Coordinates of C-alpha atoms in Angstrom, one line a residue:
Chain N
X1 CA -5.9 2.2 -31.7
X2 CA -3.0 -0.6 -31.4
X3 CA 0.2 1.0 -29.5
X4 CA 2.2 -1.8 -28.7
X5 CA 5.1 -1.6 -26.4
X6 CA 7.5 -3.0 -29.5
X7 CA 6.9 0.6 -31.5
X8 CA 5.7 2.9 -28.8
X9 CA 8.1 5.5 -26.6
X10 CA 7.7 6.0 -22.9
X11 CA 7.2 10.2 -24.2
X12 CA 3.8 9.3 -26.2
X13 CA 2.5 6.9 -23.3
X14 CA 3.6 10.4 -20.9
X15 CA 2.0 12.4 -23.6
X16 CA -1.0 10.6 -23.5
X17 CA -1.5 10.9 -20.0
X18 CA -0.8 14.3 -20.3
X19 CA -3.7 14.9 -22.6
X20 CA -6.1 13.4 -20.7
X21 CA -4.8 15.3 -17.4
X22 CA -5.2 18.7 -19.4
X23 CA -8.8 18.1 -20.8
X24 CA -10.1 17.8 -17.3
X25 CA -8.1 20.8 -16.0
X26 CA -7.2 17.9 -13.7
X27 CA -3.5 19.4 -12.9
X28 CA -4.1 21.3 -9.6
X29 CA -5.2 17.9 -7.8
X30 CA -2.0 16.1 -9.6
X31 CA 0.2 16.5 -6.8
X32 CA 3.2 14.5 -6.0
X33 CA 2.0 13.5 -2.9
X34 CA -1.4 13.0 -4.4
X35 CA -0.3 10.9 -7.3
X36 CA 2.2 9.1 -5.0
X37 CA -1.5 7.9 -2.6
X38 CA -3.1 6.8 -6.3
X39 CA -0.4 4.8 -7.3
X40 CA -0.2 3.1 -4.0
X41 CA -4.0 2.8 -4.1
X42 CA -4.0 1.1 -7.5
X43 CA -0.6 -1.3 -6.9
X44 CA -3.0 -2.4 -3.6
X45 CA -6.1 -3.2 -6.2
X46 CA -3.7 -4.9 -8.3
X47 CA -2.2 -6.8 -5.6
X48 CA -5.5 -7.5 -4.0
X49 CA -6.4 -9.8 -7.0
X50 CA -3.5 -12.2 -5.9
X51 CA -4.8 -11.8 -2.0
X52 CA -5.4 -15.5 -1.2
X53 CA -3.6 -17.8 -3.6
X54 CA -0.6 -19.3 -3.5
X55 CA 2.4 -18.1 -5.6
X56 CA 1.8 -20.9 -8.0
X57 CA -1.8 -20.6 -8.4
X58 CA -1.3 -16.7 -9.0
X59 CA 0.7 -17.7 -12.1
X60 CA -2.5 -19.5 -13.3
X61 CA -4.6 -16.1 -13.8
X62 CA -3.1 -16.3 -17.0
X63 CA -5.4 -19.2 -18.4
X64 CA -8.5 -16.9 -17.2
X65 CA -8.9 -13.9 -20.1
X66 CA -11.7 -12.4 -17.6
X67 CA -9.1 -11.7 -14.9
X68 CA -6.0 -11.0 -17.1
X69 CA -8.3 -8.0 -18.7
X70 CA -8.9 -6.8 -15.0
X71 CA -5.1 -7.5 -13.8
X72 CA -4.2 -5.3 -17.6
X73 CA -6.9 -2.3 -16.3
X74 CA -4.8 -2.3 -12.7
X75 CA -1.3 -2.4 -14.0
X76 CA -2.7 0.0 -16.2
X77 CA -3.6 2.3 -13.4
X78 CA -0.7 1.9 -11.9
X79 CA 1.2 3.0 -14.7
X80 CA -0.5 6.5 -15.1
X81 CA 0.1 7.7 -11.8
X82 CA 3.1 7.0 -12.1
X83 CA 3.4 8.6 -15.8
X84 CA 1.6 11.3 -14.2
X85 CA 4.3 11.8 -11.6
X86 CA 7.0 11.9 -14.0
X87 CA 5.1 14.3 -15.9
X88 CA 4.3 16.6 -13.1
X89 CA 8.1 16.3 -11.6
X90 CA 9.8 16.4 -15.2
X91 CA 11.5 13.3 -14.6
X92 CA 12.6 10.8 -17.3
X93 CA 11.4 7.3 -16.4
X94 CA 13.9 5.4 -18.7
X95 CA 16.9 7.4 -17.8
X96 CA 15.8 6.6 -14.0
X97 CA 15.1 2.6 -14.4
X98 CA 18.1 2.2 -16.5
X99 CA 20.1 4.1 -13.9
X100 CA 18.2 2.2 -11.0
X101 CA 18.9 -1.3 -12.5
X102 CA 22.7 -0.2 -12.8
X103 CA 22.7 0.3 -9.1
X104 CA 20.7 -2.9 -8.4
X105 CA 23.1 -5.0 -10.8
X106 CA 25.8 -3.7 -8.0
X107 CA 23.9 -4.3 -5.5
X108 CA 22.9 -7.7 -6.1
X109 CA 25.6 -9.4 -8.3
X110 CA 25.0 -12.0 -10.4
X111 CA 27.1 -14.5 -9.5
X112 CA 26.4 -13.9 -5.6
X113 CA 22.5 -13.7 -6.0
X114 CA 21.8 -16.4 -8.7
X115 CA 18.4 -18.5 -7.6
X116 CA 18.3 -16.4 -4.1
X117 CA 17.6 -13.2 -3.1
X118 CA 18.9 -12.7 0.1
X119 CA 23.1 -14.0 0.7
X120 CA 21.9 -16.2 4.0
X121 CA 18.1 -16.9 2.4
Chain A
X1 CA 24.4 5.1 -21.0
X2 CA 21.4 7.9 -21.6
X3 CA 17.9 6.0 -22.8
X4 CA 15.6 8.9 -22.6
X5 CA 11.9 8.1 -22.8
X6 CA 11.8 10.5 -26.3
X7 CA 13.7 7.4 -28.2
X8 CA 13.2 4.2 -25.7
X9 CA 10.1 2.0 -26.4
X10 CA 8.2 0.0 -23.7
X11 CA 9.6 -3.0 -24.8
X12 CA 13.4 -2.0 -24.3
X13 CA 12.4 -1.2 -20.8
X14 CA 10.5 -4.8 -20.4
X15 CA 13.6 -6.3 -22.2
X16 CA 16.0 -4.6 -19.5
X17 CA 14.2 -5.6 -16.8
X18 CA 14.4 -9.3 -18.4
X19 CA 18.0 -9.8 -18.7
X20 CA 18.1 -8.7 -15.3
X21 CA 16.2 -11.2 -13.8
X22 CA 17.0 -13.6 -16.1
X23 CA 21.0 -13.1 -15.0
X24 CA 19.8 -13.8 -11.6
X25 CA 17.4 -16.5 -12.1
X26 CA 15.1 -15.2 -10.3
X27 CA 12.2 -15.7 -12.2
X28 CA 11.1 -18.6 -9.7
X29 CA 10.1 -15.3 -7.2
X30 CA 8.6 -13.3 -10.1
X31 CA 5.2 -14.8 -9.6
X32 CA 2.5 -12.0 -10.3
X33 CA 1.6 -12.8 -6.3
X34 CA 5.0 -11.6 -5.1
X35 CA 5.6 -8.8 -8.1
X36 CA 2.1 -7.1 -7.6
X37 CA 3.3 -7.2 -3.3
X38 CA 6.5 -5.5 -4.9
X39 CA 5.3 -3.1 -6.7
X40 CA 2.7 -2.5 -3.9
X41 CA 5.9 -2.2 -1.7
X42 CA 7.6 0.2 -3.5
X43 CA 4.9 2.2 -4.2
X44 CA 4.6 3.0 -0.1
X45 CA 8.5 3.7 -0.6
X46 CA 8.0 6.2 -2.8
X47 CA 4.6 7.8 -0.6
X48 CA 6.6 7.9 2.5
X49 CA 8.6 10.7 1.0
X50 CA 5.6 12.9 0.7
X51 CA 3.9 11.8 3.9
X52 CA 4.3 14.5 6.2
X53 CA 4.1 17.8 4.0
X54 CA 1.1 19.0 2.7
X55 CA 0.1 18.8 -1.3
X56 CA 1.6 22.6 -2.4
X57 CA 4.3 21.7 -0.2
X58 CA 4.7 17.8 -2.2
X59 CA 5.2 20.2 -5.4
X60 CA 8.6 22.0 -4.4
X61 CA 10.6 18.5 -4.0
X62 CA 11.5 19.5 -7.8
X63 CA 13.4 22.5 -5.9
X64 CA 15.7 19.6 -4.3
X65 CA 17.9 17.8 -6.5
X66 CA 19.0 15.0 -3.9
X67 CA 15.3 14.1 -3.1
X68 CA 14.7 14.2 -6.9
X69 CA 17.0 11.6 -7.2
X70 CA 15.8 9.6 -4.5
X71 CA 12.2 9.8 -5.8
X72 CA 13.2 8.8 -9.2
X73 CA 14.8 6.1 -7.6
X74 CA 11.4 4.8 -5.9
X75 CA 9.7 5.7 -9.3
X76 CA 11.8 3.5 -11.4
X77 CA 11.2 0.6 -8.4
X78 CA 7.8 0.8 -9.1
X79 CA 8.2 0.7 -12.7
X80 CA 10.0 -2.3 -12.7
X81 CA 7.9 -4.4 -11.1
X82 CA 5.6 -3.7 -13.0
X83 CA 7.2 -4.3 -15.9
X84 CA 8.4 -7.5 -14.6
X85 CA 4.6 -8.2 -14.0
X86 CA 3.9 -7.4 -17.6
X87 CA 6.8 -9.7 -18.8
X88 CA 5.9 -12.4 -16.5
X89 CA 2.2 -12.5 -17.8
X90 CA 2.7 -11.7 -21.0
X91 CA 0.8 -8.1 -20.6
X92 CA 1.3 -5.6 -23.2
X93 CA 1.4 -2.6 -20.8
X94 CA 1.2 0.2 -23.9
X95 CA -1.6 -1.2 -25.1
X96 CA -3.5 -1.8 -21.9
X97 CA -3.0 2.1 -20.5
X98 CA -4.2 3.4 -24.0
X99 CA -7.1 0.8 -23.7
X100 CA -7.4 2.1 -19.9
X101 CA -7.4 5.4 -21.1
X102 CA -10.1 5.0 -23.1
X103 CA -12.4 3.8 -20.5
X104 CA -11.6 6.5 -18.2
X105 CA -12.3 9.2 -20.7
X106 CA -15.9 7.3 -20.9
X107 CA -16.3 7.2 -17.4
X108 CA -15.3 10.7 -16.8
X109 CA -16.2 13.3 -19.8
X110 CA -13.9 16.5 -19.8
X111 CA -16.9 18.9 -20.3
X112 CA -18.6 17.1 -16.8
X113 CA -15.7 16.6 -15.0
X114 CA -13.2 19.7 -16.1
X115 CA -11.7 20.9 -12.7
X116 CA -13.6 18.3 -10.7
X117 CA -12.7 15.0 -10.0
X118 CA -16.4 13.9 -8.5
X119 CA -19.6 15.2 -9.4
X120 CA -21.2 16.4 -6.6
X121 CA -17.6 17.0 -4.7
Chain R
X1 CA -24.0 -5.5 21.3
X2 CA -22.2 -2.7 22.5
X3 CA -18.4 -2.7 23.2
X4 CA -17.0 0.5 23.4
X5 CA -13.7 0.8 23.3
X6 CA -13.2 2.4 27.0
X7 CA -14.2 -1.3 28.2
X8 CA -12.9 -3.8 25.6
X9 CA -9.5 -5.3 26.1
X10 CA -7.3 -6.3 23.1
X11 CA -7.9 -9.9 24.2
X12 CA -11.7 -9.8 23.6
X13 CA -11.2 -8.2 20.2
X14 CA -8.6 -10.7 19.3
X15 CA -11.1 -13.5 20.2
X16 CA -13.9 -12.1 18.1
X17 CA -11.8 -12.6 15.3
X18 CA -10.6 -15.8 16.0
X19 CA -14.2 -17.0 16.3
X20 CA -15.1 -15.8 13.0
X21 CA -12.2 -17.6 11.3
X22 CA -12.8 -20.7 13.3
X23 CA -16.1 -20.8 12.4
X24 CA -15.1 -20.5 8.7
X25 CA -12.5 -22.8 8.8
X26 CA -10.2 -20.0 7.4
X27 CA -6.6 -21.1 9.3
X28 CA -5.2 -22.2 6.2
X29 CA -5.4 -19.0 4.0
X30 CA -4.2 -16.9 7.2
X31 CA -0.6 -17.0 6.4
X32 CA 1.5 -13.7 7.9
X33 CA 2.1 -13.0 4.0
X34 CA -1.5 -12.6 3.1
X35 CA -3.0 -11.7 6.3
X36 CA 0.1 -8.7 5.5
X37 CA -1.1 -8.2 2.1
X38 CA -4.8 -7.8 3.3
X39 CA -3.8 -5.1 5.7
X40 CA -2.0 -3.1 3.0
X41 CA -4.8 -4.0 0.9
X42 CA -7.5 -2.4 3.2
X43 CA -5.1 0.4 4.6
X44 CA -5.4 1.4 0.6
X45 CA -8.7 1.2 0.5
X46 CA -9.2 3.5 3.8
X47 CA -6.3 5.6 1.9
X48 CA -8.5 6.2 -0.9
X49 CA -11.3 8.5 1.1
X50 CA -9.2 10.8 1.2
X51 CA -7.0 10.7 -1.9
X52 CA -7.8 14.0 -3.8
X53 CA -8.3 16.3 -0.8
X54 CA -6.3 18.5 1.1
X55 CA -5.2 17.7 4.7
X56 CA -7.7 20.5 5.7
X57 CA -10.4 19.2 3.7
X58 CA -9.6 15.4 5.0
X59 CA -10.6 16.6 8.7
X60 CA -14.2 17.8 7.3
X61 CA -15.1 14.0 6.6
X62 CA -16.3 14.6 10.6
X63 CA -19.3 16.6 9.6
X64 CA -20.2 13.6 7.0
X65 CA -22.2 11.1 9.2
X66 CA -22.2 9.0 5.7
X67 CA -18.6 8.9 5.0
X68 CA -17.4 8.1 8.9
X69 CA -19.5 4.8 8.7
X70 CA -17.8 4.3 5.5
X71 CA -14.2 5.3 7.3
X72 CA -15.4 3.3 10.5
X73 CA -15.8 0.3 8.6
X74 CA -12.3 0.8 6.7
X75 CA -10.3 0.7 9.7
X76 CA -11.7 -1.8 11.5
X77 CA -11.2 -4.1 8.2
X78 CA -7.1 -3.0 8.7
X79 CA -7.6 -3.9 12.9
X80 CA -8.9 -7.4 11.8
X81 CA -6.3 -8.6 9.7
X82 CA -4.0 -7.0 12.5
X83 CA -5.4 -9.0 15.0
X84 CA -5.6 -12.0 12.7
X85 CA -1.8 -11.0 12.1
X86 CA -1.6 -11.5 16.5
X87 CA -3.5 -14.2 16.5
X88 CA -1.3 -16.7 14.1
X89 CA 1.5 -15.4 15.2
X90 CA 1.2 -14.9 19.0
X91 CA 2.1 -11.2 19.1
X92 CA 1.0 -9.7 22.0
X93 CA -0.1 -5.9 20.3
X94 CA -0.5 -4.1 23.5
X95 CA 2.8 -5.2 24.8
X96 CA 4.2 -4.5 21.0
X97 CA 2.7 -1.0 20.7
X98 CA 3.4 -0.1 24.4
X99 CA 7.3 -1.1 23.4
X100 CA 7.7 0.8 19.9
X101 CA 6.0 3.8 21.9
X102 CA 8.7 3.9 24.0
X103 CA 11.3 3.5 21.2
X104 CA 9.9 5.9 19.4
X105 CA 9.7 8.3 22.3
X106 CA 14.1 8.0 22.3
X107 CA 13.8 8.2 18.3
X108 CA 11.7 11.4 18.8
X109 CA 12.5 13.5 21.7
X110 CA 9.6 15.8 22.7
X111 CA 11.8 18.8 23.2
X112 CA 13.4 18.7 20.0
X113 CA 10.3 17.6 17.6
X114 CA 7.9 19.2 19.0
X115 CA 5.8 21.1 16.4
X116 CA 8.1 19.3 13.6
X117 CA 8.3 15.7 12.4
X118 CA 11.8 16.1 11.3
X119 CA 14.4 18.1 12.3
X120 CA 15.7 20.1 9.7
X121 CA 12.0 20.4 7.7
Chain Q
X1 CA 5.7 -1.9 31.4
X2 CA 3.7 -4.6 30.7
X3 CA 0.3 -4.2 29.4
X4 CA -0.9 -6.8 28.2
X5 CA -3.8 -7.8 25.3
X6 CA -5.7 -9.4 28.3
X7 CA -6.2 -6.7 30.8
X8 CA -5.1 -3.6 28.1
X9 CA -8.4 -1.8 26.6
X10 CA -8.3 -0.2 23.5
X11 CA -8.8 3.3 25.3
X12 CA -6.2 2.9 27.1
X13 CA -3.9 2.3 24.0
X14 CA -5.6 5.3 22.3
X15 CA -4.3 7.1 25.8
X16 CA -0.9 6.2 25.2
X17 CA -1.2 7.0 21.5
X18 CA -2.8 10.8 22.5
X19 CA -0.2 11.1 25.0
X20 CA 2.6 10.9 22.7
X21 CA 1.2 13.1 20.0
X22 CA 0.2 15.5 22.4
X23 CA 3.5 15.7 24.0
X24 CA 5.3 16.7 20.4
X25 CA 2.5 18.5 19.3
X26 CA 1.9 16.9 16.0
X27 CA -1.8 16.9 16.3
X28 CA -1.3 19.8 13.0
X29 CA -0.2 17.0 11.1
X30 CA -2.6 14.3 12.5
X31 CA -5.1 14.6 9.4
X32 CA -7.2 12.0 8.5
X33 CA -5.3 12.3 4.9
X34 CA -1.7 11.9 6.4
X35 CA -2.5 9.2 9.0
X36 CA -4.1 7.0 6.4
X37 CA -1.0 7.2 4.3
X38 CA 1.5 6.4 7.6
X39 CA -1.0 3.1 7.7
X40 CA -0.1 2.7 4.4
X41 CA 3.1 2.8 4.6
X42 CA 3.8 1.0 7.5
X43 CA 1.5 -1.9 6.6
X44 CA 3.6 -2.0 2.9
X45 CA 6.9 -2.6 5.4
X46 CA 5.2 -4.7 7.3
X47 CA 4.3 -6.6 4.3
X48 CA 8.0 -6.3 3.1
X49 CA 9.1 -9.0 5.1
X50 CA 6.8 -11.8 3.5
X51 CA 7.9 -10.6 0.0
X52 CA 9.8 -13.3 -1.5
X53 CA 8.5 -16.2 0.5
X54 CA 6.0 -18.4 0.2
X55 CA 2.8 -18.5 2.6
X56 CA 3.8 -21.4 4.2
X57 CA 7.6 -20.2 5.0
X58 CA 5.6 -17.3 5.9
X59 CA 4.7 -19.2 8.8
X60 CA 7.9 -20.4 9.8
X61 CA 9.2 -16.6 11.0
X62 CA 7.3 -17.6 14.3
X63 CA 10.6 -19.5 15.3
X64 CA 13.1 -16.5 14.6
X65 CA 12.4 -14.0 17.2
X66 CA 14.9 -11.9 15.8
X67 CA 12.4 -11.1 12.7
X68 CA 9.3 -11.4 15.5
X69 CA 10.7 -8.6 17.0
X70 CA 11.1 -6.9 13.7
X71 CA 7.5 -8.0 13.1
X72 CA 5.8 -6.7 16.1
X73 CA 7.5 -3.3 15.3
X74 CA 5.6 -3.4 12.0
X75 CA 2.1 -4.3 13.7
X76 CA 2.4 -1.7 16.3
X77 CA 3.3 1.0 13.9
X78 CA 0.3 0.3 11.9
X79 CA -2.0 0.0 15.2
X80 CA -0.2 3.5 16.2
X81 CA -1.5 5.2 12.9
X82 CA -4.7 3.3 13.1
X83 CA -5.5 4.6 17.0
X84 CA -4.6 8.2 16.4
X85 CA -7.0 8.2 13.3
X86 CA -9.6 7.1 15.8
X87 CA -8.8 9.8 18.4
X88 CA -8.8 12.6 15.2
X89 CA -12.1 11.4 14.3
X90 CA -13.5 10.1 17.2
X91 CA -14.2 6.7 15.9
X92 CA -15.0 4.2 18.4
X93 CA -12.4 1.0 17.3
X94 CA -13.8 -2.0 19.2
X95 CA -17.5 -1.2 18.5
X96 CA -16.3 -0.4 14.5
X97 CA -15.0 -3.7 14.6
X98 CA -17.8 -5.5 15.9
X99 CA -20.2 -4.0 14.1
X100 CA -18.0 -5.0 10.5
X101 CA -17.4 -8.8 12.0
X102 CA -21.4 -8.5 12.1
X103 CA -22.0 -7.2 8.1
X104 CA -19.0 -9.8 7.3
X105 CA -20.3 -12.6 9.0
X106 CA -23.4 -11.4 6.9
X107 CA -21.7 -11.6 3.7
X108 CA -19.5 -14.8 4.3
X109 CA -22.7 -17.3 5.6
X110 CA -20.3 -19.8 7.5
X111 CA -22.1 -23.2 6.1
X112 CA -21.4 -21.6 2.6
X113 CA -17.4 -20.3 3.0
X114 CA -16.4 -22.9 5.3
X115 CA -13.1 -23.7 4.2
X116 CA -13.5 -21.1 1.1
X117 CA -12.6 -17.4 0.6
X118 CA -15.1 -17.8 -2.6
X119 CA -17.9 -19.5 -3.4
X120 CA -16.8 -20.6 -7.4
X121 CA -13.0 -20.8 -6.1

């Protein structure tokens, strides 16, 4: 089944999650605080892929299909806890990144931050 | 501006977070290195808020709209990253949490694992 | 060999890991960013034993000769890259932890936390 | 106070560590489950400050005490969630460590990783 992000909504990814949450009863471990410890788990395994290369050579795992399948399966995992969350809280994940990269784009201005992310960097 | 995830695709949320960065320049820091130590980062953000209470308790933070915000907040942190991840490496996230999914509902069948989240647990 | 913690000082653990990345040759990949990221890493990983039970629940792993070597082996993987962290950096953690002790101790008075981590929880 | 890494056993951190729980009581909400996460968490902010730079400016915050200061913060608190898991569970730190230098130096030969975190890398 092809769902890719151009056509698919953030509700039938959250859907999705949802049905495979409710077909294993799973919903009394789905805690916030729970899912909050599996998403940090999972962002670790992701991360843990890029443990001992450089910042350049990290960019490289693209050429490798092998590791971009694993690197996919973590962000991946990532993704339905944090689905998860939003489905067990009822919060909208659009409405809340859209707001959050308002307040960013405030925070960091454009013209202040261009090619740095800190003002004294 | 209201994007709820009902009506937003995946791809308008990769796209947002791409003019972001892309306003800054800042893709030289947006290796997949430093995004997965981001998204690692603000997945221990959003934790920290249910460190200290236990899981029954984790479930009434829906009772407290300021916290609700702030999670969202961390939520949408998360999200971003990896969405700038996804952008950065050319990762169709929809595709790989259906795909992920699917592996998962392999590895753990609903009649096995209904109400369980181990066999022998 | 035997060295309990009631007679090993700091120093002698911090020079058992300096051997064994001397002996590898391993200077160069022990950076303060990925010796950080392997920490977070492996605090994960020890995270992970006890993601889907309850705080009660996590306190049983005691009874589970199994799991405590399993637990053992976790957090000494987190000291290592802590004391790796000392070691490149010449941080002296006794003196470090002695100090944020006694910060926290002003952060947290005993009389008015005790039994609570926060003040109005 | 100075207690330094040379003459400062890892008992007599756990001492300091048991004192200051004990003092405020918290031993209720000293689980295994909750103490993993605060090593999470504080190893993520410890981690925080190598985000956007590369490993070798990584190595340069050695020459800004301010941020060393900032640093050793980070490492104690980690340590401080990593010692009062031991006293919870009893886990004996220095030999745990040993004993996992031992199984690693096991799994990474020297003569074969010398100068390698991989053999194909």
């Amino acid at each position: 089944m092809s769902m890719p992000d151009q056509t698919t909504t953030v509700a039938e990814l959250r859907e999705a999650m949802h049905r495979f949450v409710g077909e294993r009863n799973w919903q009394p471990f789905h805690s916030p605080k729970n899912l909050s410890m599996g998403a940090a788990v999972e962002a670790a395994e992701l991360m843990e892929h890029f443990l001992w290369v450089d910042n350049e050579a990290s960019r490289q795992v693209s050429q490798d299909p092998g590791k971009m399948g694993e690197i996919a399966d973590e962000i991946a995992d990532v993704a339905c806890y944090l689905l998860a969350l939003c489905n067990t809280l009822a919060i909208d994940l659009s409405n809340a990144m859209v707001a959050k990269l308002a307040k960013n784009a405030n925070k960091y201005p454009a013209d202040k931050y261009r090619g740095r992310y800190q003002l004294d960097g």
